[in-house]
Amino acid sequence: MKRCWLLLCLVSTNTVAGAEPIEFARDVLPILSANCFACHGPDAAERQADLRLDVEANAKADGGSGPPIVPGRPELSTIIERMTSDDPELPMPPPSSHKTLKPEQIETVRRWIAEGAAWQRHWSFQPLVKPAGTLDDQVRAGLKPRAASSCVTSPRRIRSFAVCTWT
């Protein structure tokens, strides 16, 4: 039994390590926003089970039936359990919401949790990263000197035959 568990961990780790890392703001937030936030989001009047998935502290806190998100442990995360449940009383989102999760979306959330469930703010709230150097340095780096033009190549470059003098 221990060997099977170890093998499963190694296989899932290799699968996760071989792919591009999942980013919360880019990959997971749109899934949760479209499928979960209507019942587990910021609107207190609509919130179900006193669970907020839009706030990191609440999404990772134990609300009684286990924490929805356990970083690094998707098998202990109740959100994965609910997303993949065959029990008609447990699936999330519930059938009455008329929302369904695709297997790829569930796998994205699972991988994100397995990778440590790093939370990010929406990209528009992220501070800008100032590039190294000045604008002039960046322009100079992109400019390449060209050889002097002949009468044949000048018209193609400037799209005008009038500039070139024939001597």
CSV table of N, CA and C in Angstrom, one decimal:
chain,number,residue,atom,x,y,z
A,1,MET,N,0.8,-1.2,0.0
A,1,MET,CA,0.0,0.0,0.0
A,1,MET,C,0.9,1.3,0.0
A,2,LYS,N,1.9,1.3,0.8
A,2,LYS,CA,2.8,2.4,0.9
A,2,LYS,C,3.5,2.7,-0.5
A,3,ARG,N,3.9,1.6,-1.1
A,3,ARG,CA,4.6,1.7,-2.4
A,3,ARG,C,3.6,2.3,-3.5
A,4,CYS,N,2.4,1.8,-3.4
A,4,CYS,CA,1.4,2.4,-4.4
A,4,CYS,C,1.2,3.9,-4.2
A,5,TRP,N,1.1,4.3,-2.9
A,5,TRP,CA,1.0,5.7,-2.6
A,5,TRP,C,2.2,6.5,-3.0
A,6,LEU,N,3.4,6.0,-2.8
A,6,LEU,CA,4.6,6.6,-3.2
A,6,LEU,C,4.7,6.8,-4.7
A,7,LEU,N,4.3,5.7,-5.4
A,7,LEU,CA,4.3,5.7,-6.9
A,7,LEU,C,3.3,6.8,-7.4
A,8,LEU,N,2.1,6.8,-6.8
A,8,LEU,CA,1.1,7.8,-7.2
A,8,LEU,C,1.7,9.2,-7.0
A,9,CYS,N,2.3,9.5,-5.9
A,9,CYS,CA,2.9,10.8,-5.6
A,9,CYS,C,4.0,11.2,-6.6
A,10,LEU,N,4.8,10.2,-6.9
A,10,LEU,CA,5.9,10.5,-7.9
A,10,LEU,C,5.3,10.8,-9.3
A,11,VAL,N,4.3,10.0,-9.7
A,11,VAL,CA,3.7,10.2,-11.0
A,11,VAL,C,3.0,11.6,-11.0
A,12,SER,N,2.2,11.9,-10.0
A,12,SER,CA,1.6,13.2,-10.0
A,12,SER,C,2.5,14.4,-9.9
A,13,THR,N,3.6,14.2,-9.2
A,13,THR,CA,4.6,15.3,-9.1
A,13,THR,C,5.3,15.5,-10.4
A,14,ASN,N,5.6,14.4,-11.1
A,14,ASN,CA,6.3,14.5,-12.4
A,14,ASN,C,5.3,15.2,-13.4
A,15,THR,N,4.1,14.9,-13.4
A,15,THR,CA,3.1,15.5,-14.3
A,15,THR,C,3.0,17.0,-14.0
A,16,VAL,N,2.9,17.3,-12.7
A,16,VAL,CA,2.8,18.7,-12.3
A,16,VAL,C,4.1,19.5,-12.7
A,17,ALA,N,5.3,18.8,-12.4
A,17,ALA,CA,6.6,19.5,-12.7
A,17,ALA,C,6.9,19.7,-14.1
A,18,GLY,N,6.3,18.8,-15.0
A,18,GLY,CA,6.6,18.9,-16.4
A,18,GLY,C,5.8,20.0,-17.2
A,19,ALA,N,4.8,20.5,-16.6
A,19,ALA,CA,3.9,21.5,-17.2
A,19,ALA,C,4.2,22.9,-16.7
A,20,GLU,N,3.7,23.8,-17.4
A,20,GLU,CA,3.8,25.2,-16.9
A,20,GLU,C,3.1,25.4,-15.6
A,21,PRO,N,3.7,26.2,-14.7
A,21,PRO,CA,3.0,26.3,-13.4
A,21,PRO,C,1.7,27.0,-13.5
A,22,ILE,N,0.7,26.7,-12.7
A,22,ILE,CA,-0.6,27.3,-12.7
A,22,ILE,C,-0.5,28.6,-11.9
A,23,GLU,N,-1.1,29.6,-12.4
A,23,GLU,CA,-1.2,30.9,-11.8
A,23,GLU,C,-2.6,31.1,-11.3
A,24,PHE,N,-2.8,31.5,-10.1
A,24,PHE,CA,-4.1,31.7,-9.6
A,24,PHE,C,-4.9,32.8,-10.4
A,25,ALA,N,-4.3,34.0,-10.5
A,25,ALA,CA,-5.0,35.0,-11.2
A,25,ALA,C,-5.4,34.7,-12.7
A,26,ARG,N,-4.5,34.0,-13.3
A,26,ARG,CA,-4.7,33.7,-14.8
A,26,ARG,C,-5.5,32.5,-15.0
A,27,ASP,N,-5.3,31.4,-14.2
A,27,ASP,CA,-5.9,30.1,-14.5
A,27,ASP,C,-7.0,29.7,-13.5
A,28,VAL,N,-6.9,30.0,-12.3
A,28,VAL,CA,-7.9,29.5,-11.3
A,28,VAL,C,-9.0,30.5,-11.0
A,29,LEU,N,-8.6,31.7,-10.8
A,29,LEU,CA,-9.6,32.8,-10.5
A,29,LEU,C,-10.8,32.8,-11.5
A,30,PRO,N,-10.6,32.7,-12.8
A,30,PRO,CA,-11.7,32.7,-13.7
A,30,PRO,C,-12.6,31.5,-13.5
A,31,ILE,N,-12.1,30.3,-13.2
A,31,ILE,CA,-12.9,29.1,-12.9
A,31,ILE,C,-13.7,29.3,-11.7
A,32,LEU,N,-13.1,29.8,-10.6
A,32,LEU,CA,-13.9,30.0,-9.4
A,32,LEU,C,-14.9,31.1,-9.5
A,33,SER,N,-14.5,32.2,-10.2
A,33,SER,CA,-15.4,33.3,-10.4
A,33,SER,C,-16.7,32.9,-11.2
A,34,ALA,N,-16.5,32.1,-12.2
A,34,ALA,CA,-17.6,31.7,-13.1
A,34,ALA,C,-18.5,30.6,-12.4
A,35,ASN,N,-17.9,29.8,-11.6
A,35,ASN,CA,-18.7,28.6,-11.1
A,35,ASN,C,-18.9,28.6,-9.6
A,36,CYS,N,-18.2,29.4,-8.8
A,36,CYS,CA,-18.3,29.3,-7.3
A,36,CYS,C,-18.7,30.6,-6.6
A,37,PHE,N,-18.3,31.7,-7.2
A,37,PHE,CA,-18.5,33.0,-6.4
A,37,PHE,C,-19.9,33.4,-6.3
A,38,ALA,N,-20.8,32.9,-7.1
A,38,ALA,CA,-22.2,33.3,-7.0
A,38,ALA,C,-22.8,32.8,-5.6
A,39,CYS,N,-22.3,31.7,-5.1
A,39,CYS,CA,-22.7,31.1,-3.8
A,39,CYS,C,-21.6,31.3,-2.7
A,40,HIS,N,-20.4,31.4,-3.1
A,40,HIS,CA,-19.3,31.4,-2.1
A,40,HIS,C,-18.4,32.6,-2.4
A,41,GLY,N,-19.0,33.8,-2.7
A,41,GLY,CA,-18.2,35.0,-3.1
A,41,GLY,C,-18.5,36.1,-2.1
A,42,PRO,N,-18.3,37.3,-2.6
A,42,PRO,CA,-18.4,38.5,-1.8
A,42,PRO,C,-19.8,38.9,-1.3
A,43,ASP,N,-20.9,38.5,-2.0
A,43,ASP,CA,-22.2,38.9,-1.7
A,43,ASP,C,-22.7,38.1,-0.5
A,44,ALA,N,-22.8,38.8,0.7
A,44,ALA,CA,-23.2,38.1,1.9
A,44,ALA,C,-24.6,37.6,1.9
A,45,ALA,N,-25.5,38.3,1.1
A,45,ALA,CA,-26.9,37.8,1.0
A,45,ALA,C,-27.0,36.5,0.3
A,46,GLU,N,-26.2,36.3,-0.7
A,46,GLU,CA,-26.2,35.1,-1.5
A,46,GLU,C,-25.3,34.0,-1.0
A,47,ARG,N,-24.4,34.2,-0.1
A,47,ARG,CA,-23.4,33.3,0.3
A,47,ARG,C,-24.0,32.1,1.0
A,48,GLN,N,-23.5,30.9,0.6
A,48,GLN,CA,-24.0,29.6,1.1
A,48,GLN,C,-22.9,29.0,2.1
A,49,ALA,N,-23.4,28.3,3.1
A,49,ALA,CA,-22.5,27.6,4.0
A,49,ALA,C,-21.4,28.4,4.7
A,50,ASP,N,-21.7,29.7,4.7
A,50,ASP,CA,-20.7,30.7,5.3
A,50,ASP,C,-19.3,30.5,4.8
A,51,LEU,N,-19.2,30.2,3.5
A,51,LEU,CA,-17.9,29.9,2.9
A,51,LEU,C,-17.6,31.0,1.8
A,52,ARG,N,-16.4,31.6,1.9
A,52,ARG,CA,-16.0,32.6,0.9
A,52,ARG,C,-14.8,32.0,0.3
A,53,LEU,N,-14.9,31.8,-1.1
A,53,LEU,CA,-13.7,31.3,-1.8
A,53,LEU,C,-13.0,32.5,-2.5
A,54,ASP,N,-13.4,33.7,-2.3
A,54,ASP,CA,-12.8,34.8,-2.9
A,54,ASP,C,-11.7,35.5,-2.0
A,55,VAL,N,-11.7,35.0,-0.8
A,55,VAL,CA,-10.7,35.6,0.2
A,55,VAL,C,-9.8,34.4,0.6
A,56,GLU,N,-8.5,34.6,0.5
A,56,GLU,CA,-7.6,33.5,0.7
A,56,GLU,C,-7.7,32.9,2.1
A,57,ALA,N,-7.8,33.8,3.2
A,57,ALA,CA,-7.8,33.3,4.5
A,57,ALA,C,-9.0,32.4,4.7
A,58,ASN,N,-10.2,32.8,4.2
A,58,ASN,CA,-11.4,32.0,4.3
A,58,ASN,C,-11.3,30.7,3.5
A,59,ALA,N,-10.8,30.7,2.3
A,59,ALA,CA,-10.7,29.6,1.5
A,59,ALA,C,-9.8,28.5,2.0
A,60,LYS,N,-8.8,28.9,2.8
A,60,LYS,CA,-7.9,28.0,3.4
A,60,LYS,C,-8.1,27.6,4.8
A,61,ALA,N,-9.2,28.2,5.4
A,61,ALA,CA,-9.5,27.9,6.8
A,61,ALA,C,-10.5,26.7,6.9
A,62,ASP,N,-10.4,26.0,8.1
A,62,ASP,CA,-11.2,24.9,8.3
A,62,ASP,C,-12.6,25.4,8.8
A,63,GLY,N,-13.6,25.2,8.1
A,63,GLY,CA,-14.9,25.6,8.4
A,63,GLY,C,-15.8,24.6,9.1
A,64,GLY,N,-15.2,23.5,9.5
A,64,GLY,CA,-15.9,22.4,10.2
A,64,GLY,C,-15.9,21.1,9.5
A,65,SER,N,-16.0,21.1,8.1
A,65,SER,CA,-16.0,19.9,7.4
A,65,SER,C,-14.6,19.7,6.7
A,66,GLY,N,-13.6,20.5,7.1
A,66,GLY,CA,-12.3,20.4,6.5
A,66,GLY,C,-12.1,21.7,5.7
A,67,PRO,N,-10.8,22.1,5.5
A,67,PRO,CA,-10.6,23.3,4.8
A,67,PRO,C,-10.8,23.0,3.3
A,68,PRO,N,-11.5,24.0,2.6
A,68,PRO,CA,-11.7,23.9,1.2
A,68,PRO,C,-10.4,23.7,0.4
A,69,ILE,N,-9.4,24.4,0.8
A,69,ILE,CA,-8.1,24.4,0.1
A,69,ILE,C,-7.0,24.1,1.1
A,70,VAL,N,-6.3,23.0,0.9
A,70,VAL,CA,-5.1,22.6,1.7
A,70,VAL,C,-3.9,22.7,0.8
A,71,PRO,N,-3.1,23.8,0.8
A,71,PRO,CA,-2.0,23.9,-0.1
A,71,PRO,C,-1.1,22.7,-0.1
A,72,GLY,N,-0.8,22.2,-1.3
A,72,GLY,CA,0.0,21.1,-1.5
A,72,GLY,C,-0.6,19.7,-1.3
A,73,ARG,N,-1.9,19.7,-0.9
A,73,ARG,CA,-2.6,18.5,-0.6
A,73,ARG,C,-4.0,18.5,-1.2
A,74,PRO,N,-4.1,18.3,-2.5
A,74,PRO,CA,-5.5,18.3,-3.1
A,74,PRO,C,-6.4,17.1,-2.6
A,75,GLU,N,-5.7,16.0,-2.2
A,75,GLU,CA,-6.5,14.9,-1.7
A,75,GLU,C,-7.2,15.3,-0.4
A,76,LEU,N,-6.7,16.3,0.4
A,76,LEU,CA,-7.4,16.7,1.6
A,76,LEU,C,-8.2,17.9,1.4
A,77,SER,N,-8.2,18.5,0.3
A,77,SER,CA,-9.0,19.7,0.0
A,77,SER,C,-10.5,19.4,-0.3
A,78,THR,N,-11.4,19.9,0.5
A,78,THR,CA,-12.8,19.6,0.3
A,78,THR,C,-13.3,20.2,-1.0
A,79,ILE,N,-12.7,21.2,-1.6
A,79,ILE,CA,-13.1,21.8,-2.8
A,79,ILE,C,-13.0,20.7,-3.9
A,80,ILE,N,-11.9,20.0,-4.0
A,80,ILE,CA,-11.7,18.9,-5.0
A,80,ILE,C,-12.7,17.8,-4.7
A,81,GLU,N,-12.9,17.4,-3.4
A,81,GLU,CA,-13.8,16.4,-3.1
A,81,GLU,C,-15.2,16.7,-3.6
A,82,ARG,N,-15.6,18.0,-3.4
A,82,ARG,CA,-17.0,18.4,-3.8
A,82,ARG,C,-17.1,18.5,-5.4
A,83,MET,N,-16.0,19.0,-6.0
A,83,MET,CA,-16.0,19.1,-7.5
A,83,MET,C,-16.1,17.7,-8.2
A,84,THR,N,-15.6,16.7,-7.5
A,84,THR,CA,-15.5,15.4,-8.2
A,84,THR,C,-16.5,14.4,-7.6
A,85,SER,N,-17.3,14.8,-6.7
A,85,SER,CA,-18.2,13.9,-6.0
A,85,SER,C,-19.3,13.3,-6.9
A,86,ASP,N,-19.6,12.0,-6.7
A,86,ASP,CA,-20.7,11.3,-7.3
A,86,ASP,C,-21.9,11.3,-6.5
A,87,ASP,N,-21.8,11.7,-5.2
A,87,ASP,CA,-23.0,11.8,-4.3
A,87,ASP,C,-23.9,13.0,-4.8
A,88,PRO,N,-25.1,12.7,-5.0
A,88,PRO,CA,-26.0,13.8,-5.5
A,88,PRO,C,-26.2,15.0,-4.5
A,89,GLU,N,-25.8,14.8,-3.3
A,89,GLU,CA,-25.9,15.8,-2.3
A,89,GLU,C,-24.7,16.7,-2.2
A,90,LEU,N,-23.6,16.2,-2.7
A,90,LEU,CA,-22.3,16.9,-2.5
A,90,LEU,C,-21.7,17.7,-3.7
A,91,PRO,N,-22.1,17.4,-4.9
A,91,PRO,CA,-21.3,18.0,-6.0
A,91,PRO,C,-21.4,19.6,-6.0
A,92,MET,N,-20.3,20.2,-6.4
A,92,MET,CA,-20.2,21.6,-6.5
A,92,MET,C,-19.6,21.9,-7.9
A,93,PRO,N,-20.2,22.8,-8.6
A,93,PRO,CA,-21.4,23.5,-8.3
A,93,PRO,C,-22.6,22.6,-8.4
A,94,PRO,N,-23.7,22.9,-7.6
A,94,PRO,CA,-24.8,22.0,-7.5
A,94,PRO,C,-25.6,22.0,-8.9
A,95,PRO,N,-26.3,21.0,-9.2
A,95,PRO,CA,-27.0,20.9,-10.5
A,95,PRO,C,-28.0,22.0,-10.6
A,96,SER,N,-28.6,22.5,-9.5
A,96,SER,CA,-29.6,23.6,-9.6
A,96,SER,C,-29.0,24.9,-10.0
A,97,SER,N,-27.7,25.0,-10.0
A,97,SER,CA,-27.0,26.3,-10.5
A,97,SER,C,-26.9,26.3,-12.0
A,98,HIS,N,-27.1,25.1,-12.6
A,98,HIS,CA,-27.0,25.0,-14.1
A,98,HIS,C,-25.5,25.4,-14.5
A,99,LYS,N,-24.6,25.2,-13.7
A,99,LYS,CA,-23.2,25.4,-14.0
A,99,LYS,C,-22.5,24.0,-13.9
A,100,THR,N,-21.5,23.8,-14.8
A,100,THR,CA,-20.8,22.5,-14.7
A,100,THR,C,-19.3,22.9,-14.9
A,101,LEU,N,-18.5,22.1,-14.3
A,101,LEU,CA,-17.0,22.2,-14.4
A,101,LEU,C,-16.6,21.1,-15.4
A,102,LYS,N,-15.7,21.5,-16.3
A,102,LYS,CA,-15.1,20.6,-17.2
A,102,LYS,C,-14.0,19.8,-16.5
A,103,PRO,N,-13.7,18.6,-16.9
A,103,PRO,CA,-12.6,17.9,-16.3
A,103,PRO,C,-11.3,18.7,-16.3
A,104,GLU,N,-11.0,19.4,-17.4
A,104,GLU,CA,-9.8,20.2,-17.5
A,104,GLU,C,-9.8,21.3,-16.4
A,105,GLN,N,-10.9,21.9,-16.1
A,105,GLN,CA,-11.0,22.9,-15.1
A,105,GLN,C,-10.7,22.3,-13.7
A,106,ILE,N,-11.3,21.2,-13.4
A,106,ILE,CA,-11.0,20.5,-12.2
A,106,ILE,C,-9.6,20.2,-12.0
A,107,GLU,N,-9.0,19.7,-13.1
A,107,GLU,CA,-7.5,19.4,-13.1
A,107,GLU,C,-6.7,20.6,-12.9
A,108,THR,N,-7.1,21.7,-13.4
A,108,THR,CA,-6.4,23.0,-13.2
A,108,THR,C,-6.4,23.4,-11.7
A,109,VAL,N,-7.5,23.3,-11.1
A,109,VAL,CA,-7.6,23.6,-9.7
A,109,VAL,C,-6.8,22.6,-8.9
A,110,ARG,N,-6.9,21.3,-9.2
A,110,ARG,CA,-6.2,20.3,-8.5
A,110,ARG,C,-4.6,20.5,-8.6
A,111,ARG,N,-4.2,20.9,-9.8
A,111,ARG,CA,-2.7,21.1,-10.0
A,111,ARG,C,-2.3,22.4,-9.2
A,112,TRP,N,-3.1,23.4,-9.2
A,112,TRP,CA,-2.8,24.6,-8.5
A,112,TRP,C,-2.7,24.3,-7.0
A,113,ILE,N,-3.6,23.5,-6.5
A,113,ILE,CA,-3.5,23.2,-5.1
A,113,ILE,C,-2.2,22.3,-4.8
A,114,ALA,N,-2.0,21.4,-5.7
A,114,ALA,CA,-0.8,20.5,-5.6
A,114,ALA,C,0.5,21.3,-5.6
A,115,GLU,N,0.5,22.4,-6.4
A,115,GLU,CA,1.7,23.3,-6.5
A,115,GLU,C,1.8,24.2,-5.3
A,116,GLY,N,0.9,24.2,-4.4
A,116,GLY,CA,1.0,25.0,-3.2
A,116,GLY,C,-0.1,26.1,-3.0
A,117,ALA,N,-1.0,26.2,-4.0
A,117,ALA,CA,-2.1,27.1,-3.9
A,117,ALA,C,-1.7,28.5,-3.6
A,118,ALA,N,-0.7,29.0,-4.4
A,118,ALA,CA,-0.2,30.4,-4.2
A,118,ALA,C,-1.3,31.3,-4.7
A,119,TRP,N,-1.7,32.3,-3.8
A,119,TRP,CA,-2.8,33.2,-4.1
A,119,TRP,C,-2.2,34.4,-4.7
A,120,GLN,N,-2.9,35.0,-5.7
A,120,GLN,CA,-2.5,36.3,-6.3
A,120,GLN,C,-3.7,37.2,-6.4
A,121,ARG,N,-3.4,38.5,-6.4
A,121,ARG,CA,-4.5,39.4,-6.7
A,121,ARG,C,-4.7,39.4,-8.2
A,122,HIS,N,-5.8,40.0,-8.6
A,122,HIS,CA,-6.1,40.1,-10.0
A,122,HIS,C,-5.0,40.9,-10.7
A,123,TRP,N,-4.6,40.6,-11.9
A,123,TRP,CA,-3.5,41.2,-12.6
A,123,TRP,C,-3.5,42.7,-12.6
A,124,SER,N,-4.7,43.3,-12.6
A,124,SER,CA,-4.9,44.7,-12.7
A,124,SER,C,-4.5,45.4,-11.4
A,125,PHE,N,-4.4,44.6,-10.3
A,125,PHE,CA,-4.1,45.2,-9.0
A,125,PHE,C,-2.6,44.9,-8.6
A,126,GLN,N,-1.9,44.2,-9.5
A,126,GLN,CA,-0.5,43.9,-9.3
A,126,GLN,C,0.4,45.1,-9.6
A,127,PRO,N,1.4,45.4,-8.7
A,127,PRO,CA,2.2,46.5,-9.0
A,127,PRO,C,3.0,46.3,-10.3
A,128,LEU,N,3.2,47.4,-11.0
A,128,LEU,CA,4.0,47.3,-12.3
A,128,LEU,C,5.5,47.1,-11.9
A,129,VAL,N,6.1,46.3,-12.7
A,129,VAL,CA,7.6,46.0,-12.6
A,129,VAL,C,8.3,46.9,-13.5
A,130,LYS,N,9.1,47.8,-13.0
A,130,LYS,CA,9.9,48.7,-13.8
A,130,LYS,C,11.0,47.9,-14.6
A,131,PRO,N,11.0,48.0,-15.9
A,131,PRO,CA,12.1,47.3,-16.6
A,131,PRO,C,13.5,48.0,-16.3
A,132,ALA,N,14.5,47.2,-16.5
A,132,ALA,CA,15.8,47.6,-16.2
A,132,ALA,C,16.2,48.7,-17.3
A,133,GLY,N,17.0,49.7,-16.8
A,133,GLY,CA,17.5,50.7,-17.8
A,133,GLY,C,16.4,51.7,-18.1
A,134,THR,N,16.8,52.6,-18.9
A,134,THR,CA,15.8,53.7,-19.3
A,134,THR,C,15.2,53.3,-20.6
A,135,LEU,N,14.2,54.1,-21.0
A,135,LEU,CA,13.5,53.9,-22.3
A,135,LEU,C,14.5,54.0,-23.5
A,136,ASP,N,15.5,55.0,-23.3
A,136,ASP,CA,16.5,55.1,-24.4
A,136,ASP,C,17.3,53.9,-24.5
A,137,ASP,N,17.7,53.2,-23.4
A,137,ASP,CA,18.4,52.0,-23.4
A,137,ASP,C,17.6,50.9,-24.2
A,138,GLN,N,16.4,50.8,-23.9
A,138,GLN,CA,15.5,49.8,-24.5
A,138,GLN,C,15.4,50.0,-26.0
A,139,VAL,N,15.3,51.3,-26.4
A,139,VAL,CA,15.2,51.6,-27.8
A,139,VAL,C,16.5,51.3,-28.5
A,140,ARG,N,17.6,51.7,-27.9
A,140,ARG,CA,18.9,51.5,-28.5
A,140,ARG,C,19.1,50.0,-28.7
A,141,ALA,N,18.7,49.2,-27.7
A,141,ALA,CA,18.9,47.7,-27.8
A,141,ALA,C,18.1,47.1,-28.9
A,142,GLY,N,17.0,47.8,-29.3
A,142,GLY,CA,16.2,47.2,-30.4
A,142,GLY,C,16.6,47.8,-31.8
A,143,LEU,N,17.5,48.8,-31.8
A,143,LEU,CA,17.9,49.4,-33.1
A,143,LEU,C,19.2,48.7,-33.5
A,144,LYS,N,19.2,48.4,-34.8
A,144,LYS,CA,20.4,47.8,-35.4
A,144,LYS,C,20.9,48.7,-36.5
A,145,PRO,N,22.1,49.0,-36.6
A,145,PRO,CA,22.6,49.8,-37.7
A,145,PRO,C,22.5,49.1,-39.0
A,146,ARG,N,22.1,49.8,-40.1
A,146,ARG,CA,22.0,49.3,-41.4
A,146,ARG,C,23.1,49.9,-42.3
A,147,ALA,N,23.4,49.1,-43.3
A,147,ALA,CA,24.4,49.6,-44.3
A,147,ALA,C,23.7,50.7,-45.1
A,148,ALA,N,24.5,51.5,-45.7
A,148,ALA,CA,24.0,52.6,-46.6
A,148,ALA,C,23.2,52.0,-47.7
A,149,SER,N,22.2,52.7,-48.1
A,149,SER,CA,21.3,52.2,-49.1
A,149,SER,C,21.8,52.5,-50.5
A,150,SER,N,21.5,51.6,-51.4
A,150,SER,CA,21.8,51.9,-52.8
A,150,SER,C,20.5,52.5,-53.4
A,151,CYS,N,20.6,52.9,-54.6
A,151,CYS,CA,19.4,53.4,-55.3
A,151,CYS,C,18.4,52.3,-55.5
A,152,VAL,N,18.7,51.1,-55.5
A,152,VAL,CA,17.8,50.0,-55.6
A,152,VAL,C,17.0,49.7,-54.3
A,153,THR,N,17.7,49.7,-53.2
A,153,THR,CA,17.1,49.4,-52.0
A,153,THR,C,16.4,50.5,-51.3
A,154,SER,N,16.9,51.7,-51.5
A,154,SER,CA,16.2,52.9,-50.9
A,154,SER,C,14.7,53.0,-51.2
A,155,PRO,N,14.3,52.9,-52.4
A,155,PRO,CA,12.9,53.0,-52.7
A,155,PRO,C,12.1,51.9,-52.0
A,156,ARG,N,12.6,50.8,-51.8
A,156,ARG,CA,11.8,49.8,-51.0
A,156,ARG,C,11.7,50.2,-49.6
A,157,ARG,N,12.8,50.8,-49.0
A,157,ARG,CA,12.8,51.1,-47.6
A,157,ARG,C,11.8,52.3,-47.4
A,158,ILE,N,11.9,53.3,-48.2
A,158,ILE,CA,11.1,54.5,-47.9
A,158,ILE,C,9.8,54.6,-48.7
A,159,ARG,N,9.6,53.6,-49.6
A,159,ARG,CA,8.5,53.6,-50.5
A,159,ARG,C,8.3,54.8,-51.4
A,160,SER,N,9.4,55.3,-51.8
A,160,SER,CA,9.3,56.5,-52.7
A,160,SER,C,10.5,56.4,-53.6
A,161,PHE,N,10.2,56.5,-54.9
A,161,PHE,CA,11.3,56.5,-55.9
A,161,PHE,C,11.9,57.9,-56.1
A,162,ALA,N,11.2,58.9,-55.6
A,162,ALA,CA,11.7,60.2,-55.9
A,162,ALA,C,12.9,60.6,-55.1
A,163,VAL,N,13.2,59.9,-54.0
A,163,VAL,CA,14.4,60.2,-53.1
A,163,VAL,C,15.7,59.8,-53.8
A,164,CYS,N,15.7,58.7,-54.5
A,164,CYS,CA,16.9,58.2,-55.0
A,164,CYS,C,17.3,59.0,-56.3
A,165,THR,N,18.5,59.4,-56.4
A,165,THR,CA,18.9,60.1,-57.6
A,165,THR,C,19.8,59.2,-58.4
A,166,TRP,N,19.6,59.2,-59.7
A,166,TRP,CA,20.3,58.3,-60.6
A,166,TRP,C,21.5,59.1,-61.1
A,167,THR,N,22.7,58.6,-60.8
A,167,THR,CA,23.9,59.2,-61.3
A,167,THR,C,24.7,58.3,-62.1
